[in-house]
Backbone as numpy.savetxt, mean C-alpha at the origin, in Angstrom:
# Nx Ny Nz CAx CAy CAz Cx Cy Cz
16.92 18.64 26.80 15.76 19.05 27.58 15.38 20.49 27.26
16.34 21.38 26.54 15.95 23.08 26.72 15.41 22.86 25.20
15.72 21.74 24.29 14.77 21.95 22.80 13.32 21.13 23.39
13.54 20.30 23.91 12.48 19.60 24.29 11.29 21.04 24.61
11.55 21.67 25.97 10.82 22.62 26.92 10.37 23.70 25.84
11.73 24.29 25.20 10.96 25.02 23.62 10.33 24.62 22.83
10.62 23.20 22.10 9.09 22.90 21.36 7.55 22.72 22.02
7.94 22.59 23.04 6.62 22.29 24.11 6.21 23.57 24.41
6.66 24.86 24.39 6.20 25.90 24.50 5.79 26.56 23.31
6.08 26.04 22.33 5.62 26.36 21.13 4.52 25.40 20.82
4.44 24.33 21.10 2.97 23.78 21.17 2.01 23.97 21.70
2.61 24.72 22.66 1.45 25.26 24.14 1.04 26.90 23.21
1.87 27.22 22.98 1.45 28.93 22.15 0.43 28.44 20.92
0.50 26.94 20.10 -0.11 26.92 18.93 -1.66 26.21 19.37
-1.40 25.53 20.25 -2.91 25.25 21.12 -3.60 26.26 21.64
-3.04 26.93 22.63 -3.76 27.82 22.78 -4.38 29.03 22.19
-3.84 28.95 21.08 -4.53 30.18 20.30 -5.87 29.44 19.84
-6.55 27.92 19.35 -7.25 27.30 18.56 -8.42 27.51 19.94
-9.48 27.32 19.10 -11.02 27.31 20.02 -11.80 25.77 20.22
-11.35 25.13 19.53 -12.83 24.08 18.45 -11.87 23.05 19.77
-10.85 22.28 20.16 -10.88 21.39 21.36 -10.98 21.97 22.88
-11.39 20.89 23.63 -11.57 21.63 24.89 -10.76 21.12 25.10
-10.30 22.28 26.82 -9.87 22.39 27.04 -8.45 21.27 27.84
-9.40 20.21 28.38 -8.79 19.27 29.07 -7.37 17.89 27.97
-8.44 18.26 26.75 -8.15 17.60 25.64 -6.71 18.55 24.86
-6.75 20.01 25.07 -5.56 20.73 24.56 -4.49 20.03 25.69
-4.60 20.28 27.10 -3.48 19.96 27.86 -2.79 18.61 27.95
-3.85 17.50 27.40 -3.55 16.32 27.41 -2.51 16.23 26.47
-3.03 16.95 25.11 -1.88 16.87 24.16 -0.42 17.23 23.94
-0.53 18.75 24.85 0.95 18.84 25.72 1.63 17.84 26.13
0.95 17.13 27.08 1.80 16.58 28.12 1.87 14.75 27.79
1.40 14.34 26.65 1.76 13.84 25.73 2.96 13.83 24.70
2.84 15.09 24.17 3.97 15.50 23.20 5.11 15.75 23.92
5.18 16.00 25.29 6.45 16.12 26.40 6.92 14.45 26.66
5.95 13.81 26.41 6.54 12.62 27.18 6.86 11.84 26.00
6.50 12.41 24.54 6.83 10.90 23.73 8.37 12.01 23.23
8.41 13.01 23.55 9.57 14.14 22.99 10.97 13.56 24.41
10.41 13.08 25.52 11.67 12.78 26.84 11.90 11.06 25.82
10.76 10.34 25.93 10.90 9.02 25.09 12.14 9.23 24.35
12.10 9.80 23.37 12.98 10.25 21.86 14.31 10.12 22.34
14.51 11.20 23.31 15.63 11.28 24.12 16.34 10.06 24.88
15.21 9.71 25.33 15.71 8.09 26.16 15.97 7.03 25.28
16.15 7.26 23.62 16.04 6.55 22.71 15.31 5.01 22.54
14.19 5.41 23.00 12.50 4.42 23.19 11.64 4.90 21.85
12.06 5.43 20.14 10.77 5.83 19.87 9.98 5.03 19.67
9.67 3.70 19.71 8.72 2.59 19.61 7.93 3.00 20.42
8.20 3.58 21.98 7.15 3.82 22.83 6.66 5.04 22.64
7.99 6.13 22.16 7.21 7.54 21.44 6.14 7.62 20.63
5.84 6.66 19.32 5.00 6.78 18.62 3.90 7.18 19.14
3.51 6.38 19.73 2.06 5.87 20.04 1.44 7.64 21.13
2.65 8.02 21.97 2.02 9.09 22.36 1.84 10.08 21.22
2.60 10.62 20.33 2.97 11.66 19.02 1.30 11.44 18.19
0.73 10.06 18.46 -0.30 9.29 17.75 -1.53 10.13 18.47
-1.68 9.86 19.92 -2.76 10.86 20.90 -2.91 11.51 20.92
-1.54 12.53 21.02 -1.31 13.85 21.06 -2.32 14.49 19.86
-1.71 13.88 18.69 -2.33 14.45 17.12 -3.77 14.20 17.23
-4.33 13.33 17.90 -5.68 12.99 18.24 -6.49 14.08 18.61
-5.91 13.89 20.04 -6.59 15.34 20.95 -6.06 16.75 20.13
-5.19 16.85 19.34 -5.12 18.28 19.03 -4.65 18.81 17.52
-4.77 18.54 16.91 -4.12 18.18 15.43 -3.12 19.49 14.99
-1.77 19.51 15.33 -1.21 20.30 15.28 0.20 19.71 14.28
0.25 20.98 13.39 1.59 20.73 12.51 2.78 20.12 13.05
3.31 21.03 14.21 4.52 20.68 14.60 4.31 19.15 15.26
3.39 18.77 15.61 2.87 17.13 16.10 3.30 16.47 15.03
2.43 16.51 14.21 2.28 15.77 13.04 4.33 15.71 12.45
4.64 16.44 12.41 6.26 17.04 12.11 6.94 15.61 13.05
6.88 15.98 13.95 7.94 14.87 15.13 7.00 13.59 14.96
5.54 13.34 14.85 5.01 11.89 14.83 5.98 11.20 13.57
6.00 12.21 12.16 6.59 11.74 11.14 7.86 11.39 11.77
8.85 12.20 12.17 9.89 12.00 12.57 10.36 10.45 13.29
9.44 10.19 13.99 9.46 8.76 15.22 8.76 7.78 13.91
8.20 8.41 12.84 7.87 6.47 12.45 8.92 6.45 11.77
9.64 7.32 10.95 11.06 7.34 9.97 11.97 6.78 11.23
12.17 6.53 12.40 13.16 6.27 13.42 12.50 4.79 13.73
11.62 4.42 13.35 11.18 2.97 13.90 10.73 2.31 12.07
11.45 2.55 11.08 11.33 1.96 10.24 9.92 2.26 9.34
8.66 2.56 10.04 7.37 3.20 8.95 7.13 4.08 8.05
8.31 3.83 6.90 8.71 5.09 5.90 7.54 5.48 4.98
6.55 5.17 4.72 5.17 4.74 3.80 4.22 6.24 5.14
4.35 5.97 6.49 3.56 6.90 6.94 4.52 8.22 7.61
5.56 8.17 7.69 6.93 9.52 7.77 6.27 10.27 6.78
6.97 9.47 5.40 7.09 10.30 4.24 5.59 11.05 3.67
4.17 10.50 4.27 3.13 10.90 3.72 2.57 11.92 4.97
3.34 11.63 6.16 2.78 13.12 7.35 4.30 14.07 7.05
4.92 13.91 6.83 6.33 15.04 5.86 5.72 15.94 5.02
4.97 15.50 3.95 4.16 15.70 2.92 2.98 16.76 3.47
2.25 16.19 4.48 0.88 17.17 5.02 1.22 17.80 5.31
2.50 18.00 6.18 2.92 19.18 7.28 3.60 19.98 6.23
4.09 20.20 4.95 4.33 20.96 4.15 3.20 21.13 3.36
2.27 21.12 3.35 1.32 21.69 2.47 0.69 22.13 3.76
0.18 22.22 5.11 -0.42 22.98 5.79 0.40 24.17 6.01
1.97 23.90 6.80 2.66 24.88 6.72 2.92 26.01 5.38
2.63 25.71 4.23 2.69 26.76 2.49 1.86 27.42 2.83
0.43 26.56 3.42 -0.78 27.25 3.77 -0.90 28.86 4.60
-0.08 28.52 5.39 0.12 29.33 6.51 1.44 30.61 6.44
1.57 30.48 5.20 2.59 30.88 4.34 4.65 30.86 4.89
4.35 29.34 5.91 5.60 29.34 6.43 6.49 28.77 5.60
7.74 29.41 4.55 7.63 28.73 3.77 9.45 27.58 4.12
9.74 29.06 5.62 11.42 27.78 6.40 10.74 26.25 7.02
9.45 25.87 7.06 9.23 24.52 7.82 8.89 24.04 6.76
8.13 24.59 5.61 7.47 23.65 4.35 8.91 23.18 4.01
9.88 24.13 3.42 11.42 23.44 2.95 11.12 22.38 3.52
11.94 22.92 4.75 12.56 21.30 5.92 11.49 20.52 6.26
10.12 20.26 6.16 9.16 19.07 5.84 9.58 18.34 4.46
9.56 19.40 3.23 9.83 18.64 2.02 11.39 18.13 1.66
12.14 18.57 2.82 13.45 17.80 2.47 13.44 16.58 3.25
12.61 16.30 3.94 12.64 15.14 5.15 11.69 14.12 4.43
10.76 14.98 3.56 10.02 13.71 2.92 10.71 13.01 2.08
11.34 13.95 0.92 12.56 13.91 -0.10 13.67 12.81 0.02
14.25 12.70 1.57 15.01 11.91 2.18 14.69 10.16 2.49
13.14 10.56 2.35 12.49 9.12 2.79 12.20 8.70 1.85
11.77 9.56 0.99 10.62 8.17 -0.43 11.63 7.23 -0.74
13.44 7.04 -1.13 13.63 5.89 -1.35 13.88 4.69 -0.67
13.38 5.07 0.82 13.18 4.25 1.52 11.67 3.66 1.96
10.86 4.27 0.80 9.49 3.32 1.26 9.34 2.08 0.69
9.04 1.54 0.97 8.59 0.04 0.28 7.08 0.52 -0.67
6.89 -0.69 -1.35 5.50 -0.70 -2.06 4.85 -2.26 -2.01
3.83 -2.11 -2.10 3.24 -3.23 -2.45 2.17 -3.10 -3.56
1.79 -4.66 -4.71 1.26 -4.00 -5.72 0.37 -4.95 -6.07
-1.27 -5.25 -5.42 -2.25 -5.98 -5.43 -2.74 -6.18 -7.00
-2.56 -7.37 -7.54 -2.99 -7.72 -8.59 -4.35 -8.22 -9.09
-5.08 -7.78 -9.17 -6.61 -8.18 -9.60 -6.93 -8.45 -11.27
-7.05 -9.54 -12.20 -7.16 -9.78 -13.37 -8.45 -10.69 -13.35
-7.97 -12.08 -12.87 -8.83 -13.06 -13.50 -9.62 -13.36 -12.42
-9.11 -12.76 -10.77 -10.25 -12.94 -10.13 -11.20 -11.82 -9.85
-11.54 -11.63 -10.89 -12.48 -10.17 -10.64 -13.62 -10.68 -10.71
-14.98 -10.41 -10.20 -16.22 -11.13 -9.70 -17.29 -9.53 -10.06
-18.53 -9.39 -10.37 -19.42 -8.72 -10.00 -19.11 -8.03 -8.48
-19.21 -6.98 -8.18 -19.27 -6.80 -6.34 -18.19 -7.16 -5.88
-16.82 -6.83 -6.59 -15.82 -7.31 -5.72 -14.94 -6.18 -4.80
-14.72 -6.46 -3.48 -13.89 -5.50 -2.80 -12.83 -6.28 -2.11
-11.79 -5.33 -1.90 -10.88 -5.40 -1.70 -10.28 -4.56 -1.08
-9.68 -5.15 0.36 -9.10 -4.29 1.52 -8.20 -4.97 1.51
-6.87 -3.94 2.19 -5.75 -4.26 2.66 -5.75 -3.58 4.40
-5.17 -4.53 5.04 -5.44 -4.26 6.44 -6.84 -3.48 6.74
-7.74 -3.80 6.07 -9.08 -3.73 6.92 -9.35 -2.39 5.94
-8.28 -1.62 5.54 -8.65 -0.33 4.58 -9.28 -0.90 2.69
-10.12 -0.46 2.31 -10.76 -0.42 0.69 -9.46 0.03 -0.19
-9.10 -1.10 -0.90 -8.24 -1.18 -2.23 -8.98 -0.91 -3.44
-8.95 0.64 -3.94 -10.36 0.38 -4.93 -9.67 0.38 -6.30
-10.68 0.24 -7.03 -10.02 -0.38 -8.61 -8.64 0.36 -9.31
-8.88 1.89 -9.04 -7.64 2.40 -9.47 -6.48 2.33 -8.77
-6.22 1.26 -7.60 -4.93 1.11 -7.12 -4.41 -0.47 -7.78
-5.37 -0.96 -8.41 -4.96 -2.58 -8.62 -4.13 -2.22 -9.68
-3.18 -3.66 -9.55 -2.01 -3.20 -10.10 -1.01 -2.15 -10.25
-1.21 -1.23 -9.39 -0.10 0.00 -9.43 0.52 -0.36 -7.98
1.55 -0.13 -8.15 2.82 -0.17 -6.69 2.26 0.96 -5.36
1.64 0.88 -4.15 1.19 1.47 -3.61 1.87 1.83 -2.41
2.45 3.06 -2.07 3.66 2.92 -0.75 2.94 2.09 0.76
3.51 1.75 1.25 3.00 0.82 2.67 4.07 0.89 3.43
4.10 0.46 4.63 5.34 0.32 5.59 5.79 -1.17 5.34
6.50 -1.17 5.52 7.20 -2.50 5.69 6.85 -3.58 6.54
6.71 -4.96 6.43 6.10 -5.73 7.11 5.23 -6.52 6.84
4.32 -7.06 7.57 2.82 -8.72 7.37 2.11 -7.23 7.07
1.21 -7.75 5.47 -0.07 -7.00 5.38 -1.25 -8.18 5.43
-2.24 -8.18 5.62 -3.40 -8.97 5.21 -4.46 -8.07 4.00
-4.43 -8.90 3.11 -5.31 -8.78 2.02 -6.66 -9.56 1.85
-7.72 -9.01 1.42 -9.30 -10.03 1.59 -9.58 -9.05 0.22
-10.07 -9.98 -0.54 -11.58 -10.04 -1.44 -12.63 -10.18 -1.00
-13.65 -9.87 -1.36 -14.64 -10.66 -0.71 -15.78 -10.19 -2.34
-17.05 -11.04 -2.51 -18.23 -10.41 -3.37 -19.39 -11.61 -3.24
-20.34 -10.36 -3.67 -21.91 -11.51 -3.26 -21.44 -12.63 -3.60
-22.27 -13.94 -3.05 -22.38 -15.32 -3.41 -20.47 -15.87 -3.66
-19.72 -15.29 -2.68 -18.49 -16.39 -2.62 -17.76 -15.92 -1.46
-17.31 -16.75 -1.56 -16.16 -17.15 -0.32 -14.99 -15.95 -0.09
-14.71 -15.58 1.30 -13.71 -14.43 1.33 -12.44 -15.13 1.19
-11.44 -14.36 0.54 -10.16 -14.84 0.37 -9.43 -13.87 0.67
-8.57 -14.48 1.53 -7.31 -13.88 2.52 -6.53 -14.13 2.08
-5.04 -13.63 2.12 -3.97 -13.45 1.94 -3.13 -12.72 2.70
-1.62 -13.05 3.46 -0.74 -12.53 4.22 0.50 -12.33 2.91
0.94 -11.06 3.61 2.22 -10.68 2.53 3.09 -9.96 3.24
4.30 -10.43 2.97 5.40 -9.69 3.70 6.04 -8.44 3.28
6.08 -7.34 3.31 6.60 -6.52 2.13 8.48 -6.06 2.76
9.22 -6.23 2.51 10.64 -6.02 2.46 10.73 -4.66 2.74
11.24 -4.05 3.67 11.92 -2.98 3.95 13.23 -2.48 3.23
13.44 -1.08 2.94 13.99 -0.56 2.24 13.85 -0.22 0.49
12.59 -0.25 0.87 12.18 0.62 -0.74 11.74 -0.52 -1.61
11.53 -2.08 -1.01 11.12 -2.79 -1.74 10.04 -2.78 -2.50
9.79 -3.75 -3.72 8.30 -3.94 -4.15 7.82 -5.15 -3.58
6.65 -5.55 -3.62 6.23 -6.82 -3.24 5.01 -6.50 -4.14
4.22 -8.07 -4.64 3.51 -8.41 -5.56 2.42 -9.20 -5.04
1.26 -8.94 -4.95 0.10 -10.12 -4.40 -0.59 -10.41 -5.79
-1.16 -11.67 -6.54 -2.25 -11.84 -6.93 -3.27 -12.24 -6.19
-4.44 -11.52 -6.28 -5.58 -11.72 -5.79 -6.57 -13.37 -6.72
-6.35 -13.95 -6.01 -6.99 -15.43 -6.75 -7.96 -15.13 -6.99
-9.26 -16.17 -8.57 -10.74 -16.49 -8.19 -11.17 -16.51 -7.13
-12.49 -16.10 -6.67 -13.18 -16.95 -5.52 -13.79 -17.98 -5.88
-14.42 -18.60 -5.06 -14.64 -19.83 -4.58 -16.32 -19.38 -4.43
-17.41 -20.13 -4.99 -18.59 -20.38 -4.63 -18.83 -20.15 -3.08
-19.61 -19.11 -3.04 -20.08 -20.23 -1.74 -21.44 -20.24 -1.25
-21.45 -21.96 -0.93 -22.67 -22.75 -1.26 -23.83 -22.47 -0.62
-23.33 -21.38 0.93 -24.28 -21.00 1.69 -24.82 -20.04 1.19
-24.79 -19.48 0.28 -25.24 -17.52 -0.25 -26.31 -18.13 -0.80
-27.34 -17.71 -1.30 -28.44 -17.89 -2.45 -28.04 -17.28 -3.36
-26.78 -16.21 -3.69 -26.15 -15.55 -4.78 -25.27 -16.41 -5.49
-25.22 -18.04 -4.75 -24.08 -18.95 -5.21 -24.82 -19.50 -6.34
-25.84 -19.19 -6.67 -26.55 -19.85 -8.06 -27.26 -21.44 -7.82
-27.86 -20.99 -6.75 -28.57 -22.55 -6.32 -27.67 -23.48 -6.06
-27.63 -24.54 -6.95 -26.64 -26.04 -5.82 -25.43 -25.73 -6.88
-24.94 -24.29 -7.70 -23.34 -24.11 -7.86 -23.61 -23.96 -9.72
-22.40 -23.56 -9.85 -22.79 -23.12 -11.83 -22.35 -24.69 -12.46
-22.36 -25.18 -13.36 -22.19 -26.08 -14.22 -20.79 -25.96 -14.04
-19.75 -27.66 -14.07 -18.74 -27.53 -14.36 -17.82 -26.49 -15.98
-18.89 -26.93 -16.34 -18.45 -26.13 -18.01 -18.63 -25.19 -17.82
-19.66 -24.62 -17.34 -19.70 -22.82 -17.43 -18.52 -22.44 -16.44
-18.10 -22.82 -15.31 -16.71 -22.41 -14.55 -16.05 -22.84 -15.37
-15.50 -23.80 -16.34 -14.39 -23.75 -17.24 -14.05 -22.84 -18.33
-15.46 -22.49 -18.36 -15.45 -21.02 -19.47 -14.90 -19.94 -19.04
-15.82 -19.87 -17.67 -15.19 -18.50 -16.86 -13.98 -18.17 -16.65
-13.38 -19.44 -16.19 -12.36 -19.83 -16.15 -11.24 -19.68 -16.60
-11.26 -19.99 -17.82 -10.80 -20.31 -19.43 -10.61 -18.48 -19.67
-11.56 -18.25 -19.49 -11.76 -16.25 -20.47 -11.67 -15.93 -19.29
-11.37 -15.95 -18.46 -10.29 -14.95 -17.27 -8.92 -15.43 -17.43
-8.68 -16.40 -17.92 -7.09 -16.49 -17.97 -6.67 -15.68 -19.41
-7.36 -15.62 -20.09 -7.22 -15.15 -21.87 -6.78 -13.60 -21.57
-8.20 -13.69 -20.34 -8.20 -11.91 -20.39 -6.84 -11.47 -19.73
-6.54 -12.36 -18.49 -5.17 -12.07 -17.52 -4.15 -12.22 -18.34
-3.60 -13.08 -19.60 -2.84 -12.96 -20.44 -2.21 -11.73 -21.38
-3.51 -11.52 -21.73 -3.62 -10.53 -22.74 -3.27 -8.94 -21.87
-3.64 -9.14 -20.52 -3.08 -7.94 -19.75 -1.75 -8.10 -19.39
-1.28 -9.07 -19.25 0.14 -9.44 -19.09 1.17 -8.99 -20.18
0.52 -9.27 -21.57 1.20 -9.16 -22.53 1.24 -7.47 -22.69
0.32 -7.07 -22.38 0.06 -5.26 -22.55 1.33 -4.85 -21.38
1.23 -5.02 -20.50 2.26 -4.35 -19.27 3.48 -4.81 -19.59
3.78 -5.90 -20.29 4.98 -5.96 -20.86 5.55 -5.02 -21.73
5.10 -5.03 -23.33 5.24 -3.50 -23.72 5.09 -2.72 -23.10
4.13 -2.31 -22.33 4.69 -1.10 -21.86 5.81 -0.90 -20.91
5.98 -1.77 -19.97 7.54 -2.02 -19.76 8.23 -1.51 -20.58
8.81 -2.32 -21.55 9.48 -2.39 -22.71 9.58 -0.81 -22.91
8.76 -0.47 -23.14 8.15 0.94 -23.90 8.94 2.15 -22.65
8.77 2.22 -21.64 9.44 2.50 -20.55 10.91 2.55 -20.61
11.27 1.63 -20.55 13.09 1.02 -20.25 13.27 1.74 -21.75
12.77 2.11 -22.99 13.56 2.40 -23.86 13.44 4.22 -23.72
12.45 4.39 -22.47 12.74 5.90 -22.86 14.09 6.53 -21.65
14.65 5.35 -21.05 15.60 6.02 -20.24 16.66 5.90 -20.86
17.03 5.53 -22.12 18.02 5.84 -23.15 18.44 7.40 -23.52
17.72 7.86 -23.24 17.91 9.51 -23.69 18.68 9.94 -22.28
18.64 9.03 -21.22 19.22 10.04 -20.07 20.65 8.46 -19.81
20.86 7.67 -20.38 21.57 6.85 -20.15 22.62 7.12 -21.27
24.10 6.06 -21.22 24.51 5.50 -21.67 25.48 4.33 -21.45
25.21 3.59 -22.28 24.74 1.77 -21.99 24.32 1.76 -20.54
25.09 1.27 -19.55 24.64 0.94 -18.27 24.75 1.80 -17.25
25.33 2.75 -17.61 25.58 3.98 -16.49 24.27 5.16 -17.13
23.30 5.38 -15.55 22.67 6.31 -16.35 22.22 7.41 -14.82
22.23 8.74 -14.74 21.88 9.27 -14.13 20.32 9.04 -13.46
20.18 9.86 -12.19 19.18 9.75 -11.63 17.85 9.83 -12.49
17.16 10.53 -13.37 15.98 10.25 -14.20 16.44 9.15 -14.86
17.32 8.37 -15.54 17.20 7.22 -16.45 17.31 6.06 -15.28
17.97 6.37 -13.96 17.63 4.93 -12.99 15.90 5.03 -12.79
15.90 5.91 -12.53 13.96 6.21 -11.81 13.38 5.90 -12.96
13.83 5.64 -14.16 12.98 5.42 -15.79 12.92 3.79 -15.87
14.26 3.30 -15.44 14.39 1.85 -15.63 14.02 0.82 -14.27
13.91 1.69 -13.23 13.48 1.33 -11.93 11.86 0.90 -12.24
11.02 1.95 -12.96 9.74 1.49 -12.97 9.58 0.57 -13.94
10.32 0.71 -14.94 10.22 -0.24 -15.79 10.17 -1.79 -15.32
10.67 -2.04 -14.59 11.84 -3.44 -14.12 10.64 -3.28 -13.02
9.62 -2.42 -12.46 8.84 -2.79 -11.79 7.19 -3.31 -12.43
7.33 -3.06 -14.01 6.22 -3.33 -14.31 6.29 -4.16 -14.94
7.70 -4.94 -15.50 8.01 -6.72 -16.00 7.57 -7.47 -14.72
7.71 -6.85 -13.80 8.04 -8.04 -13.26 6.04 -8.36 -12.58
5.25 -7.50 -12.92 3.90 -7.31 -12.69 3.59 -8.15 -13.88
3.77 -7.83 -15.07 3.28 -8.09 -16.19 3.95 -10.06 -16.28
4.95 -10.15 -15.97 5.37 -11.56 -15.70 3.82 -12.53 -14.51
4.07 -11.44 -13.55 3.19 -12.78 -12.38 1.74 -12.92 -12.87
1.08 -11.17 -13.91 -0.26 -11.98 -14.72 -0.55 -12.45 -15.22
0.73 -12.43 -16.52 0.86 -13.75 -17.66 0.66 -14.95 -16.83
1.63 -15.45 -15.43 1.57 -16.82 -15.39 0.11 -17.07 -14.51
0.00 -15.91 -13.67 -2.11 -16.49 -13.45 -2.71 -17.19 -14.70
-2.53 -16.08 -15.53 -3.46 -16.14 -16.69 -3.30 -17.67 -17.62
-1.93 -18.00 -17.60 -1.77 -19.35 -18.05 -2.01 -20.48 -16.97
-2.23 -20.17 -15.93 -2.79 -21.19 -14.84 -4.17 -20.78 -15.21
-4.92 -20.02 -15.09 -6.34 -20.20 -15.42 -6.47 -20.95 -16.40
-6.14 -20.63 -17.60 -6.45 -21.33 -19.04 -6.22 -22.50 -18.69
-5.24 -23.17 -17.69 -4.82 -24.42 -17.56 -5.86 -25.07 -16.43
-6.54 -24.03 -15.76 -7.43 -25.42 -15.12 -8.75 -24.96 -15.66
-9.05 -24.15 -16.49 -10.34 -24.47 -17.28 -10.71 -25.33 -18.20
-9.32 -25.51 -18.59 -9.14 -27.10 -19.63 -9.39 -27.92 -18.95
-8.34 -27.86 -17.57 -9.23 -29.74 -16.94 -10.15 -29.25 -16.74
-11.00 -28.43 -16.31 -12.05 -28.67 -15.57 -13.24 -29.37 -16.88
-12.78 -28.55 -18.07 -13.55 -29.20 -19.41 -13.20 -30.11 -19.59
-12.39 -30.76 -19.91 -12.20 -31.77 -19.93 -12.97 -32.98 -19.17
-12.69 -33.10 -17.83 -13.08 -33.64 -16.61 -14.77 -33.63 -16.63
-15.58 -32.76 -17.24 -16.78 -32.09 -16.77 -17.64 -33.23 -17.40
-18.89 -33.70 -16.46 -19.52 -34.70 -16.91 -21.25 -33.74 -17.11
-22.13 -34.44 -17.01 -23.50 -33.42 -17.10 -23.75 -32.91 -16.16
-24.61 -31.83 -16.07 -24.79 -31.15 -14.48 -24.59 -31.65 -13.13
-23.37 -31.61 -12.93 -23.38 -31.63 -11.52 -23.76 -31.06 -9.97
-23.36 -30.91 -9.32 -23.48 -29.97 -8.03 -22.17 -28.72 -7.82
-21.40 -28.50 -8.87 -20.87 -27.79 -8.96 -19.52 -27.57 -9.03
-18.94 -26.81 -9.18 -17.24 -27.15 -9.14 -16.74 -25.09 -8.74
-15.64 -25.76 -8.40 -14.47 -24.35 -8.07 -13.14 -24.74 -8.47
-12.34 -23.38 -8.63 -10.68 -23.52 -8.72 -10.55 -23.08 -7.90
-9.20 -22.79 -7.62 -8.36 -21.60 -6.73 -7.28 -21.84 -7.03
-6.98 -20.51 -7.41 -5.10 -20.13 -7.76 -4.51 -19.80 -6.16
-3.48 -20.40 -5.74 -2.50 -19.73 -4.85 -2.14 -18.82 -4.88
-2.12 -17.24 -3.68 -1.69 -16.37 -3.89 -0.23 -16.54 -4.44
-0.14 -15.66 -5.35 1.58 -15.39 -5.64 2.27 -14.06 -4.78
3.12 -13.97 -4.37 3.82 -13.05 -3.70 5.26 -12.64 -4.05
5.38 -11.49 -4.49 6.63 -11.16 -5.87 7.63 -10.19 -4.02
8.59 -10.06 -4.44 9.37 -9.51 -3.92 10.11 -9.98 -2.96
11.25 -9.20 -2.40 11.92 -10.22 -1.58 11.56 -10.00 -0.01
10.24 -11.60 -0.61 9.22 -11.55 0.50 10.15 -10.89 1.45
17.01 12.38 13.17 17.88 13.46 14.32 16.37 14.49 14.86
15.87 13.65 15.47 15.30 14.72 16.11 15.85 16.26 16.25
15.18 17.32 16.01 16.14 18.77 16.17 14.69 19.55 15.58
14.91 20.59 16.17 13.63 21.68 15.74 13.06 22.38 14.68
11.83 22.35 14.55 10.93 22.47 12.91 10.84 23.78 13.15
């Protein structure tokens, strides 16, 4: 209770010096940060969060942000610890404090190998206008395919683009520094848009599309492999045979994370090629239209104390 009453008086000294919240909104955040700081103590931070969450709302203060990190690293959310660890040492450098930047960057330091990742695959269902959110947030092109930190747990994934159908996806991502893998499937026509191409494209022309999105998802498969490959052979310089210090594990760690990427596009990519054949095959003269859909794939195994 006497670190508790001192950080709270040190929050009360760092509020009150600021102008830009009013006033009712500074005290709220006190007496917030007192009650999710007694929480901590009562060892409840599940119920701490959420105040540490208000508090930072009504008042956006370092040492907040410091203990919010603290309570999601204590309830398992290592993906948002390790990235408010991170802020609160670059505001604190700012401020030229450089005993809290340390102990922010050793607390972040402590967490990254406990974040998980997840690593949204976009190849063969890529569309004109396509977006892509994860939990309701924009996945934009330069995160596809790269391992992206997240907390652990159900994410929901959506595509969506003019003239087709939204496609959802649930993914579990493994706690403790796991990876997990989504492919993002084709879409699907859809018949209600006027962007769906009138009464739907020709079976043959979707077998084409079809067909040369799996070529293309292949041919990216085969690239991330070498470079895999290309990877795992540069942690030889810090290895030998199977014993290898910390840079040659972190060398072969990514490596072994980008086979196993480059594995789940190859096999899209050979499922595309494989139902653009039937669909050619199968395809009689203009019909009313046709669709595939690939199944998502899903890779992986689905002290509190004063700053």
């Amino acid at each position: 209770m006497a670190r508790l009453c001192a950080i709270g008086a040190g929050l009360t000294a760092a509020i009150a010096g600021g102008s830009a919240a009013r006033a009712e909104d500074k005290a709220g955040a006190v007496a917030l940060f007192r009650e999710a700081g007694a929480l901590i103590d009562a060892g409840q931070p599940a119920r701490a969060c959420p105040r540490y969450e208000e508090s930072l709302r009504l008042y956006d203060s370092s040492n907040t942000r410091y203990f919010l990190a603290d309570c999601y690293e204590r309830i398992g959310k290592m993906a948002s610890a390790w990235a408010h660890f991170l802020e609160v040492a670059a505001r604190v450098r700012a401020s030229g404090d450089r005993a809290k930047e340390a102990k922010a960057r050793e607390r972040a330091a402590a967490v990254l190998p406990k974040v998980s990742r997840l690593t949204v695959v976009v190849g063969a269902a890529s569309a004109p206008g396509l977006e892509v959110k994860r939990d309701g947030t924009p996945v934009g092109a330069g995160q596809w395919g790269v391992p992206m930190p997240v907390d652990a747990g159900i994410h929901v994934v959506e595509a969506s683009a003019p003239g087709k159908r939204t496609w959802t996806a649930r993914v579990e991502v493994a706690p403790g520094g796991a990876t997990s893998t989504l492919v993002v499937g084709p879409l699907e026509d859809d018949p209600a848009s006027g962007d769906a191409g009138g009464a739907g494209a020709p079976r043959r022309t979707l077998a084409l599309v079809t067909g040369g999105a799996g070529v293309v998802a292949v041919g990216v498969g085969t690239a991330l492999a070498f470079a895999a490959r290309s990877t795992f052979d540069e942690s030889s310089a810090f290895c030998n045979g199977d014993r290898c210090d910390r840079r040659g594990m972190d060398i072969r760690d990514s490596a072994v994370a980008r086979a196993n990427v480059a594995t789940v596009v190859f096999g899209v990519g050979l499922a595309a090629i494989a139902g653009g054949g039937v669909l050619w095959l199968t395809a009689k003269s203009p019909a009313k239209g046709a669709s595939i859909g690939l199944a998502p794939a899903v890779g992986g195994a689905l002290v509190r104390g004063s700053f």
